[in-house]
Short mmCIF file of C-alpha atoms in Angstrom, two decimals:
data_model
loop_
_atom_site.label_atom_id
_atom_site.label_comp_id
_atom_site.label_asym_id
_atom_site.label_seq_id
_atom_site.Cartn_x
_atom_site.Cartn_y
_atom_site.Cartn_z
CA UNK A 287 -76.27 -101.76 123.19
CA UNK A 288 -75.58 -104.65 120.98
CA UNK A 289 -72.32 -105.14 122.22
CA UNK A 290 -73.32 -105.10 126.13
CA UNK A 291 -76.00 -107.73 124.86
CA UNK A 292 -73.83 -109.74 123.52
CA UNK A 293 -71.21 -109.37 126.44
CA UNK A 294 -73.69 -110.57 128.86
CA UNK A 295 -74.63 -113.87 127.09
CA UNK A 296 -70.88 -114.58 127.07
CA UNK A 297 -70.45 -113.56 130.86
CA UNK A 298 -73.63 -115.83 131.39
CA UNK A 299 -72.27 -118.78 129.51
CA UNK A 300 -68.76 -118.34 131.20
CA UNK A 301 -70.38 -118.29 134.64
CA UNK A 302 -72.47 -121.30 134.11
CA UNK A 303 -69.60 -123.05 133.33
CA UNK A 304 -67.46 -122.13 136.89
CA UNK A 305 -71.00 -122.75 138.83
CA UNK A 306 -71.27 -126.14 137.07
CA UNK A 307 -68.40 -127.27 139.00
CA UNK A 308 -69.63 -126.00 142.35
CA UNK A 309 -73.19 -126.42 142.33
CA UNK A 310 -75.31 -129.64 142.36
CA UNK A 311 -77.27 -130.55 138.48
CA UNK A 312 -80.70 -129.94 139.16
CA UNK A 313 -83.76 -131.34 137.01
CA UNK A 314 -81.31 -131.03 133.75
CA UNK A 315 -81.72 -134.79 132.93
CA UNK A 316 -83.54 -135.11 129.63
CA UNK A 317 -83.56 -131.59 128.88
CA UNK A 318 -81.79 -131.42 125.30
CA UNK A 319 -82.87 -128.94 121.99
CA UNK A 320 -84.49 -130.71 119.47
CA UNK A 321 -83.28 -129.29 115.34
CA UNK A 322 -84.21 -130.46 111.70
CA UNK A 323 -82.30 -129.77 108.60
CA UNK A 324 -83.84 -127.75 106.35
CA UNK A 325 -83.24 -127.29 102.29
CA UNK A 326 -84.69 -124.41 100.51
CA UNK A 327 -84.40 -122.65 97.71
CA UNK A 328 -82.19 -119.74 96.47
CA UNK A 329 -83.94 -116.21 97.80
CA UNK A 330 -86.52 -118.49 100.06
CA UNK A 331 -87.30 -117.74 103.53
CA UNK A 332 -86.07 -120.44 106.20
CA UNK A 333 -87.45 -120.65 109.78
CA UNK A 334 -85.09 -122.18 112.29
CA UNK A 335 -86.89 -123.79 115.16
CA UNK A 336 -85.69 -124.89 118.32
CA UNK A 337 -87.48 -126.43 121.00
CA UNK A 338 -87.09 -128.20 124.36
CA UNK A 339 -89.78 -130.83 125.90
CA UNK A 340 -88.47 -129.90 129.49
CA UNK A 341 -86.82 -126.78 130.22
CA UNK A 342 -86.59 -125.18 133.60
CA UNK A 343 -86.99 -121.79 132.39
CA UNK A 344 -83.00 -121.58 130.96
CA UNK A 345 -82.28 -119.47 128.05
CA UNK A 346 -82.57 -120.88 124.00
CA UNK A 347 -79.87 -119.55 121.49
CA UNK A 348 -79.51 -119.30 117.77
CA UNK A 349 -75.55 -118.62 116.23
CA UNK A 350 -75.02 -118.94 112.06
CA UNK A 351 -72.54 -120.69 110.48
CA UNK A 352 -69.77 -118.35 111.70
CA UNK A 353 -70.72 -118.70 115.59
CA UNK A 354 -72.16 -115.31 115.34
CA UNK A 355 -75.60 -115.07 117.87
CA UNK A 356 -78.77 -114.38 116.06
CA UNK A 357 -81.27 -114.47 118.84
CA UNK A 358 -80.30 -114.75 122.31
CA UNK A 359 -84.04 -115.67 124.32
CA UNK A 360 -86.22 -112.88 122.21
CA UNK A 361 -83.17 -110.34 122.05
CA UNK A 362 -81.66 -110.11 118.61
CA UNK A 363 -78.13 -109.75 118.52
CA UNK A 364 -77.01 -109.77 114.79
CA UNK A 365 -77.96 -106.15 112.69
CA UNK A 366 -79.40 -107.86 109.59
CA UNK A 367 -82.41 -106.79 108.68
CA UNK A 368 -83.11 -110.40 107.11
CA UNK A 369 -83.62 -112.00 110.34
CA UNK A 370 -86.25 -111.89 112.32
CA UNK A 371 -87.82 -113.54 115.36
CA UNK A 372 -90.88 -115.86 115.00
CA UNK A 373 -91.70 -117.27 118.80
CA UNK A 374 -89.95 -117.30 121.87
CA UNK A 375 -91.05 -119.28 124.59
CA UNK A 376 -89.32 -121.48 128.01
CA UNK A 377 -90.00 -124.48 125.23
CA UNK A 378 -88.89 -122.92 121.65
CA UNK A 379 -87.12 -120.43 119.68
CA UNK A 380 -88.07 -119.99 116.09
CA UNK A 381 -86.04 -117.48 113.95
CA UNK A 382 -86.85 -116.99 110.07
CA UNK A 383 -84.47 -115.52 107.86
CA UNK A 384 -85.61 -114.42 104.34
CA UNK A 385 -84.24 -113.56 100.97
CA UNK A 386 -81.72 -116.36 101.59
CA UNK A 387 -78.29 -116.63 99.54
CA UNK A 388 -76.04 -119.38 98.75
CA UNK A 389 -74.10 -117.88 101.44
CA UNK A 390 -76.44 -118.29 104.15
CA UNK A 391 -75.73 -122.39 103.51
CA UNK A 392 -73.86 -124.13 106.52
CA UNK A 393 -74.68 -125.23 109.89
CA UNK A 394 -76.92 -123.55 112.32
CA UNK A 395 -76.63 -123.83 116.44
CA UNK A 396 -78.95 -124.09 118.86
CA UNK A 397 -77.67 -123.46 122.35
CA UNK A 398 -79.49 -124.28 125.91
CA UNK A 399 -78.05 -122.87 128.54
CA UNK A 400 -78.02 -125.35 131.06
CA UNK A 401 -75.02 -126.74 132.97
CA UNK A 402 -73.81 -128.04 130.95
CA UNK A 403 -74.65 -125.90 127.83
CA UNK A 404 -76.70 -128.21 125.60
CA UNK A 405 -76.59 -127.92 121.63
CA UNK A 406 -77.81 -129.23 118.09
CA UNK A 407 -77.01 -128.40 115.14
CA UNK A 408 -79.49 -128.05 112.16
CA UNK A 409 -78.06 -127.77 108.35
CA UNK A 410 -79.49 -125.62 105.95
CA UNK A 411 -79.12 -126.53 102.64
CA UNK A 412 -79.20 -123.79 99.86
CA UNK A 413 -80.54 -124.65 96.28
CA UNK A 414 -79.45 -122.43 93.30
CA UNK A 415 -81.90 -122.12 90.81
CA UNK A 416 -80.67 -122.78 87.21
CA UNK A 417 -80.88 -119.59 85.11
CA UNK A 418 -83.18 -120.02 81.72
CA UNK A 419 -81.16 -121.71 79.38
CA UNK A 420 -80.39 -120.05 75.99
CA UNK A 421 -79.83 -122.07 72.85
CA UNK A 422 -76.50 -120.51 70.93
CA UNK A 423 -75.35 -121.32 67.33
CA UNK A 424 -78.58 -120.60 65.51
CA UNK A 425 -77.90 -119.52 61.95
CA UNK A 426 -81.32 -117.73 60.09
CA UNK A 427 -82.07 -118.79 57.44
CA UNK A 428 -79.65 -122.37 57.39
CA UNK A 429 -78.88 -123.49 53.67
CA UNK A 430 -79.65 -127.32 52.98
CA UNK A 431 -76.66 -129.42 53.68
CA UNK A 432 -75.16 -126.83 56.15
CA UNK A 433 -73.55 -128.18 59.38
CA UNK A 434 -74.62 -126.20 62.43
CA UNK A 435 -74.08 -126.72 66.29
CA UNK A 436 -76.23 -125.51 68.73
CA UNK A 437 -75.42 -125.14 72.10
CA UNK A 438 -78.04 -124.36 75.42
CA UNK A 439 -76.41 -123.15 78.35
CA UNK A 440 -77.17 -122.38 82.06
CA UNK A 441 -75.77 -121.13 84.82
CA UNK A 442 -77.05 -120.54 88.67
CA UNK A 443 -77.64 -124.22 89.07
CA UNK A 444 -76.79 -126.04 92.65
CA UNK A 445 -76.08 -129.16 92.34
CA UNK A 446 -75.42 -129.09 88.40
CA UNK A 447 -78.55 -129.31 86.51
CA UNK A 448 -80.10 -131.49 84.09
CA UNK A 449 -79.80 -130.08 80.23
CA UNK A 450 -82.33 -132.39 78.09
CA UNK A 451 -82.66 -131.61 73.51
CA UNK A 452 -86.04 -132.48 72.25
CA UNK A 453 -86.93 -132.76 68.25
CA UNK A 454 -90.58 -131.92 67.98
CA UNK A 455 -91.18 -133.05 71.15
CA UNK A 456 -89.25 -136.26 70.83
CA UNK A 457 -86.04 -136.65 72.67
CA UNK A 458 -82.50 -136.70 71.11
CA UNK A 459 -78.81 -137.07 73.11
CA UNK A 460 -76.82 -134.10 72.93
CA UNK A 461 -72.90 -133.81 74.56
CA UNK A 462 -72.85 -132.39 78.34
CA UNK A 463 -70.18 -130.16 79.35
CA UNK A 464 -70.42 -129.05 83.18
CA UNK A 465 -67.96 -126.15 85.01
CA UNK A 466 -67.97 -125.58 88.15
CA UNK A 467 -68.47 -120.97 88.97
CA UNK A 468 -67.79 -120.65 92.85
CA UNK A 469 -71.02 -122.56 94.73
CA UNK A 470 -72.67 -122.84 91.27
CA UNK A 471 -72.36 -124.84 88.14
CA UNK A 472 -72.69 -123.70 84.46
CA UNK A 473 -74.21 -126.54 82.44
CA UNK A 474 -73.54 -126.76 78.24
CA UNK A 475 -74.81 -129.30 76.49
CA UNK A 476 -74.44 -129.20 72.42
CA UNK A 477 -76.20 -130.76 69.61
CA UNK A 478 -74.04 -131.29 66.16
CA UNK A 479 -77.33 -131.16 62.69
CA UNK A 480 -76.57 -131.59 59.39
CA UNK A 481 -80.01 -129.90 58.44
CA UNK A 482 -81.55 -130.29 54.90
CA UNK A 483 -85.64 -129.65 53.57
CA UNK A 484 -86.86 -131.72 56.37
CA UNK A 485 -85.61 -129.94 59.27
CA UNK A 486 -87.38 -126.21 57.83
CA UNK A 487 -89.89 -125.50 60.69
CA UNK A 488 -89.07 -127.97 63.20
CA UNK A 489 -88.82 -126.76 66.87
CA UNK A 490 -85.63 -127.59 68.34
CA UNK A 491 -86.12 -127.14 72.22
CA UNK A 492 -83.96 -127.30 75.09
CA UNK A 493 -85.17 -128.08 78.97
CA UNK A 494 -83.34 -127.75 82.18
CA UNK A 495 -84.61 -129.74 85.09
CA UNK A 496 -83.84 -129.51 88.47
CA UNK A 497 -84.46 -130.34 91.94
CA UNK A 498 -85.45 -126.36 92.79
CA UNK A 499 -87.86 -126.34 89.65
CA UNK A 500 -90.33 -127.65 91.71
CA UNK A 501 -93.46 -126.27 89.03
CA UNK A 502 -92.52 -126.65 85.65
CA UNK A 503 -88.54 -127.12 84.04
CA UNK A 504 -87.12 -124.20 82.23
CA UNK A 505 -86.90 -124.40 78.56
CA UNK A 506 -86.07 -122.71 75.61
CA UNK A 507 -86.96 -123.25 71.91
CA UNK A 508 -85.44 -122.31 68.48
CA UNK A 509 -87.47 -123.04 64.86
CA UNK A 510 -85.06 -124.05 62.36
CA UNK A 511 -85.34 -122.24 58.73
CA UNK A 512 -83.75 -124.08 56.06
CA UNK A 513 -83.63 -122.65 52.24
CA UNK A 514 -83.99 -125.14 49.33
CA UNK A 515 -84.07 -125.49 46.00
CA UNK A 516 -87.32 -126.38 44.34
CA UNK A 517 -89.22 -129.81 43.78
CA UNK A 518 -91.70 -129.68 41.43
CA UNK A 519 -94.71 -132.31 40.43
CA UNK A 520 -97.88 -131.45 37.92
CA UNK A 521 -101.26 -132.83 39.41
CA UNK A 522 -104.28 -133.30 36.80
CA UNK A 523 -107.91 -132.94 37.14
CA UNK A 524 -108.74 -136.13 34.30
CA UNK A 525 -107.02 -139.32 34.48
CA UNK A 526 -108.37 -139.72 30.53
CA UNK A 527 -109.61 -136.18 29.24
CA UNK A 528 -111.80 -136.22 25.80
CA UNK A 529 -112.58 -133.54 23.94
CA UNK A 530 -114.82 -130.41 25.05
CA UNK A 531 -113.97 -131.45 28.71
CA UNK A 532 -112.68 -129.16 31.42
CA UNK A 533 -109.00 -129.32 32.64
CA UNK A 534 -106.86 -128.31 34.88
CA UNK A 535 -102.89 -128.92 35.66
CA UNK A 536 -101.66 -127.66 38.96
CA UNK A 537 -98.05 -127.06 39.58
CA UNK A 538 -97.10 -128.34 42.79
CA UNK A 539 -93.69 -126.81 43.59
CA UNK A 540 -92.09 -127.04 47.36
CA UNK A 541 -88.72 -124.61 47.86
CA UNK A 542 -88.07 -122.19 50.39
CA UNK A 543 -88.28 -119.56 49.48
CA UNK A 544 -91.14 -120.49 47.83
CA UNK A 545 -90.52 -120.41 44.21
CA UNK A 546 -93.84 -118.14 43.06
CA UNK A 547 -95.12 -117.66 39.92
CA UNK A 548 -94.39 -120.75 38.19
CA UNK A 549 -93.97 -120.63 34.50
CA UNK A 550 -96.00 -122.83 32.26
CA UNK A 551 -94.69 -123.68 28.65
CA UNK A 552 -96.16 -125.99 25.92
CA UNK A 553 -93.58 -127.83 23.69
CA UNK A 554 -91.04 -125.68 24.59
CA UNK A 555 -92.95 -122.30 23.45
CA UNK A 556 -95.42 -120.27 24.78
CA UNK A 557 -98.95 -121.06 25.45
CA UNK A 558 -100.37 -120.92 21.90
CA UNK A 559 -104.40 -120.06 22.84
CA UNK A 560 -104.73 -118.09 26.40
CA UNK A 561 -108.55 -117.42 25.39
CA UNK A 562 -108.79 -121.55 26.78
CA UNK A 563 -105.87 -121.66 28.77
CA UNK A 564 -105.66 -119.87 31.40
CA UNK A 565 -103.29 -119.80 33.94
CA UNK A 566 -104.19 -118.56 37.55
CA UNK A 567 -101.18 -118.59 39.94
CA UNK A 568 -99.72 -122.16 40.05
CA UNK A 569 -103.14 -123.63 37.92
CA UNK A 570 -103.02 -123.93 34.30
CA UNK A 571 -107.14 -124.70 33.27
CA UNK A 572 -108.16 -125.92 30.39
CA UNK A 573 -112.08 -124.36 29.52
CA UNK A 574 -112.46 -126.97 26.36
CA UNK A 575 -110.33 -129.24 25.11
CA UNK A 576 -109.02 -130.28 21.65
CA UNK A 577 -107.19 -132.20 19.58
CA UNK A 578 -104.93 -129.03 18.67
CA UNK A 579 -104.11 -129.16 22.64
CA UNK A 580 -102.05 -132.68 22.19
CA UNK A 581 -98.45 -131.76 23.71
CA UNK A 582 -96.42 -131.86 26.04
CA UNK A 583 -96.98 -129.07 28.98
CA UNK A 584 -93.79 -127.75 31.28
CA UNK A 585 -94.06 -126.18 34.57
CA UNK A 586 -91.00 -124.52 35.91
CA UNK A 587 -90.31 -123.51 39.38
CA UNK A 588 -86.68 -120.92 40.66
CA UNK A 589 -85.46 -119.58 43.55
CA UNK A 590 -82.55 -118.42 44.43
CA UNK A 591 -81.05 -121.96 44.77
CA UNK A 592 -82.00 -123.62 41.53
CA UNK A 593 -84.39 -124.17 38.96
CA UNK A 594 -86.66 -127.97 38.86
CA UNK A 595 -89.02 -128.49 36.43
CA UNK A 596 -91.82 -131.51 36.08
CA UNK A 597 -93.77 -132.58 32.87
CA UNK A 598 -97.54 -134.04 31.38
CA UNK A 599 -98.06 -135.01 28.27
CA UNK A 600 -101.51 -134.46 27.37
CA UNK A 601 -103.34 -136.22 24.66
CA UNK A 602 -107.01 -135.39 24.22
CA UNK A 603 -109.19 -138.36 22.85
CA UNK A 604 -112.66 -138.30 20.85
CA UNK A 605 -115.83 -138.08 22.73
CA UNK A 606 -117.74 -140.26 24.32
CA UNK A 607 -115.33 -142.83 23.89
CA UNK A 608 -113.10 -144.93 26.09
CA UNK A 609 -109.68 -145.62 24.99
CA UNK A 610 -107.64 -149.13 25.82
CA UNK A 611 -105.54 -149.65 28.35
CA UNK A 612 -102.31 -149.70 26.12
CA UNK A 613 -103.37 -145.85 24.99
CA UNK A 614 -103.34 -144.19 28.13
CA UNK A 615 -101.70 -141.62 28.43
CA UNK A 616 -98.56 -141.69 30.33
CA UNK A 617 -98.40 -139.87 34.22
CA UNK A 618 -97.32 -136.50 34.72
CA UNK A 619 -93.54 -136.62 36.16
CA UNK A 620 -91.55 -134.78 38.71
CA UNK A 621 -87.66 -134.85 38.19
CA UNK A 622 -86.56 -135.84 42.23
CA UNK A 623 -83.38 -132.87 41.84
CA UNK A 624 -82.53 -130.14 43.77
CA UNK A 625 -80.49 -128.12 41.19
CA UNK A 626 -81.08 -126.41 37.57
CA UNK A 627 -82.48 -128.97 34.89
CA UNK A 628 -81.92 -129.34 31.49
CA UNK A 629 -84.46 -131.12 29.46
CA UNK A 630 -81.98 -133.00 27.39
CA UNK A 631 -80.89 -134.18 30.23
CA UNK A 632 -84.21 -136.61 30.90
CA UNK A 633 -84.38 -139.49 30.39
CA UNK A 634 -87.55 -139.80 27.76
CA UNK A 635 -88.77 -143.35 29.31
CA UNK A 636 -88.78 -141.94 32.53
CA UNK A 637 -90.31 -138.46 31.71
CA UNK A 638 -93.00 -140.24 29.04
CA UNK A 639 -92.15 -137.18 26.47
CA UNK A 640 -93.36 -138.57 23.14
CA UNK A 641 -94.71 -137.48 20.05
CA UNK A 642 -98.57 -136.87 21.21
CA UNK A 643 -99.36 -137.88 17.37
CA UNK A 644 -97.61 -141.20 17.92
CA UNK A 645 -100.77 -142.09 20.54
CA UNK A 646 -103.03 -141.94 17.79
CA UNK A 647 -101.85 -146.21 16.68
CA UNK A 648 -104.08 -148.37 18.59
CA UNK A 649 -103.57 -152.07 19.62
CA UNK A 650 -103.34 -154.79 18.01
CA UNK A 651 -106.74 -156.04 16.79
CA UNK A 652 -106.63 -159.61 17.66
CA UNK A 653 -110.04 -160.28 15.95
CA UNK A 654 -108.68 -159.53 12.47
CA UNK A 655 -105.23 -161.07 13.25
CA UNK A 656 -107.45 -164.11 13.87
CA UNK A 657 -109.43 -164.11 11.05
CA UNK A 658 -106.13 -163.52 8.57
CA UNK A 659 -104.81 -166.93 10.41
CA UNK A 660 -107.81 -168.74 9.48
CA UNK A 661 -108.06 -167.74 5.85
CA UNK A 662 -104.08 -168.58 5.47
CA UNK A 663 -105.20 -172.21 6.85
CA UNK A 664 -107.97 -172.75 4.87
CA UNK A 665 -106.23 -172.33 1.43
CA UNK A 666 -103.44 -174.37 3.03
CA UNK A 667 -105.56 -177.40 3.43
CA UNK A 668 -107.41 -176.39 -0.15
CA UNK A 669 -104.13 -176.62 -1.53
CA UNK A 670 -102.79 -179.69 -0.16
CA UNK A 671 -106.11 -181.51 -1.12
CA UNK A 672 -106.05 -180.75 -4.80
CA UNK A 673 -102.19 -181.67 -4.64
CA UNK A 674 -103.06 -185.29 -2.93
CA UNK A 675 -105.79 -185.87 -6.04
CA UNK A 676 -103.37 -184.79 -8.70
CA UNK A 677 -101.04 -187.05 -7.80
CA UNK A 678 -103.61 -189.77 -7.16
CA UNK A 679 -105.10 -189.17 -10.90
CA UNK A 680 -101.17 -189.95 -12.56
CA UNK A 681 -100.28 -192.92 -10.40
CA UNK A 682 -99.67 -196.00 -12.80
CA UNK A 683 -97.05 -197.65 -15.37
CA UNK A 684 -96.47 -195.74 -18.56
CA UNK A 685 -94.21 -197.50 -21.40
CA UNK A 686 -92.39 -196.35 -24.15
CA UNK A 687 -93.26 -196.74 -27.91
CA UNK A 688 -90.66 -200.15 -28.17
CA UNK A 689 -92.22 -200.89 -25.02
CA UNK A 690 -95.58 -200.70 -25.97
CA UNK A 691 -94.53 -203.46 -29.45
CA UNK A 692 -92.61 -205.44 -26.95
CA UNK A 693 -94.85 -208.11 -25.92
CA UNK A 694 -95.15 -209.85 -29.28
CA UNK A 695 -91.81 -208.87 -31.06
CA UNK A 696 -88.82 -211.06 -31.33
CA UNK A 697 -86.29 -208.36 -31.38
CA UNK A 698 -86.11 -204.76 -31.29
CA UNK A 699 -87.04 -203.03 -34.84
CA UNK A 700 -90.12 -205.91 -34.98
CA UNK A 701 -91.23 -204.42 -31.83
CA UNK A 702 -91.37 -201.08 -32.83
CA UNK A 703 -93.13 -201.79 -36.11
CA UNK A 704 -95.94 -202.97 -33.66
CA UNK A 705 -95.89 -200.13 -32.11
CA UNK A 706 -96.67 -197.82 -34.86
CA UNK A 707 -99.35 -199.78 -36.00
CA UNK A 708 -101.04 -199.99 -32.29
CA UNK A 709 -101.04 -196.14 -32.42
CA UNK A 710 -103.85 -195.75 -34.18
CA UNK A 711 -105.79 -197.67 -31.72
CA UNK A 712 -104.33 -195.12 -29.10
CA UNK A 713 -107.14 -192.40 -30.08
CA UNK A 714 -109.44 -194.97 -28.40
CA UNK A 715 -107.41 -195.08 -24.83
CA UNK A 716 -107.42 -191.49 -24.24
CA UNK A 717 -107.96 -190.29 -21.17
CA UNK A 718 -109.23 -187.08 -19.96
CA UNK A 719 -108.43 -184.94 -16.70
CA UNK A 720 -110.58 -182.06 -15.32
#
């Protein structure tokens, strides 16, 4: 039946031809079919309309790609189940085909049958819809320091699609790679990460867009685990703690995995009194304190990738008083490594590990340094000032016995026979010194 159909419509086309050429054009003038171009969608449905302002009752016809005849008037003359008539009038033909495939792209015809047969063509244009991209290269768990490359690919897309990395949400530039796969294209686009602690947890996501995403783009998203070793840093409760105060030391220790229990030590020993410390997962607490609690207190975290460590050195003062600023005692520190410690290996004015005894010296007290100065200067100046009236009270001329005969004597042995006999009027010059 199909084949008479379709015999006919070619007889009919043929004959309009001959009669063309023998018969006057009638009230053909301005008739012409009127198309669009259409794009859709991979596994859409299309409707192909044709339509003529002024038709004198002649016959509308749809052919594919191929020249095949869909519809002839309202007879169908293709077997595909796909296709299926909408409206046929004198004015318009409107086919729809559904489920359409890349290969249903191409040009469509739409034929009037006038003399001469008057056409338009209509191009439908067939969008593949990119596949859900899939992110490849993924290593669980990553170790810190690795170098991994992850790669999202898809496929289906027509034209090539868009392949976009985001980091947390914020956008980083990855390397595109496109291949064509017969009317499709197969998009790659690859990200090169040296990861380390930072990158544990963070979303690494990957988003296709396209023109035939017309909602939403389709993404996909991977969460980076990254082992570590262990950083470790002691938090305290007191900034100054005095005896019969509560205390407590928490061991802050970040690894993955997570380093848990922590071990607590005190001057390189065990805890000496767990009836007042007591340690509670990562919390070492302190019900009263003491002098005998003066030390130095480690807390160790391990997993499988090392061993860190971080120290306090705790020095409990007397009650109810308030220490200077020079006898605080010194912050709690957290070595910055990432691999087994040694204690001999820190540096004691970095770590503040000291002899908790050695906190006991205070300051300098400037008030008796002051007062020491001003004694020293007073017996100075007493000094000087019974120096200056010594030497005041012995200032004069003093003369020898032949001196002393001198003045009346013509020579030398006259002289001195003066002086002997002036001597006993010397008892009566004496002078006295207090």
């Amino acid at each position: 039946m199909m084949v008479k159909q379709h015999m006919l419509f070619t007889l009919y086309s043929f004959c309009g031809i001959v009669l063309k050429d023998i018969l006057p054009v009638s009230g053909t003038q301005g008739q012409f079919p009127i198309v669009q171009n259409i794009t859709l969608t991979e596994g859409g449905i299309v409707n192909l309309t044709c339509r003529v302002e002024n038709n004198d009752n002649n016959s509308l016809q749809w052919s594919n790609p191929a020249q095949q005849t869909l519809f002839f008037g309202d007879k169908k003359a293709l077997r595909d189940n796909r296709i299926e008539l909408v409206r046929a009038t004198s004015q318009e033909l409107t086919i729809s085909i559904s489920e359409v495939t890349l290969g249903d792209e191409g040009l469509y015809t739409c034929s009037l049958f006038t003399m001469p047969v008057k056409t338009a063509k209509a191009y439908v244009t067939v969008l593949g819809v990119p596949k859900k991209p899939e992110i490849n290269g993924l290593t669980k768990p990553a170790m810190e320091g690795d170098l991994i490359t992850l790669t999202c690919v898809t496929s289906g897309s027509k034209p090539a699609a868009e392949v976009r990395w985001f980091r947390n949400e914020k956008e980083i530039k990855g390397a595109k790679e496109v291949n064509a796969s017969g009317r499709t294209f197969t998009v790659k686009s690859s990200l090169r990460l040296q990861v380390d602690r930072n990158d544990d947890g963070v979303a690494y996501t990957c988003k296709v867009d396209h023109v035939a995403l017309t909602a939403t783009p389709q993404q996909t998203t991977e969460v980076l685990e990254v082992h570590y070793a262990p950083r470790v840093e002691i938090k305290h409760s007191l900034t100054i703690p005095q005896e019969g105060q509560y205390l407590k030391l928490e061991c802050v220790s970040k690894g993955n995995p997570s380093p848990d229990p922590v071990l607590w030590t005190k001057d390189g020993g065990d805890l000496p009194d767990l009836d007042r410390m007591i340690v509670e997962g990562r919390e070492l607490t302190f019900t009263s304190l003491n002098k005998t609690d003066n030390g130095t207190y480690r807390c160790e975290a391990t997993n499988h990738l090392g061993t860190n460590h971080a120290e306090y050195v705790l020095f409990v003062y007397d009650a109810n008083t308030t220490p200077s600023p020079s006898t605080t005692p010194p912050a709690p520190t957290s070595p910055d490594t990432t691999g087994p410690l040694d204690s001999k290996h820190l540096n004691p004015a970095i770590t503040g590990k000291r002899d908790p005894n050695a906190l006991e010296q205070r300051g300098p007290d400037h008030a008796l340094i002051g007062g020491v100065v001003a004694v020293v200067v007073f017996v100075t100046l007493c000094l000087i000032i019974v120096l200056g009236r010594y030497l005041a009270r012995h200032k004069g001329t003093y003369l020898t016995n032949e001196a002393k005969g001198a003045d009346d004597a013509p020579d030398a042995d006259t002289a001195i026979i003066n002086a002997d006999g002036n001597h006993a009027h010397a008892e009566e010059k004496k002078e006295y010194f207090i």
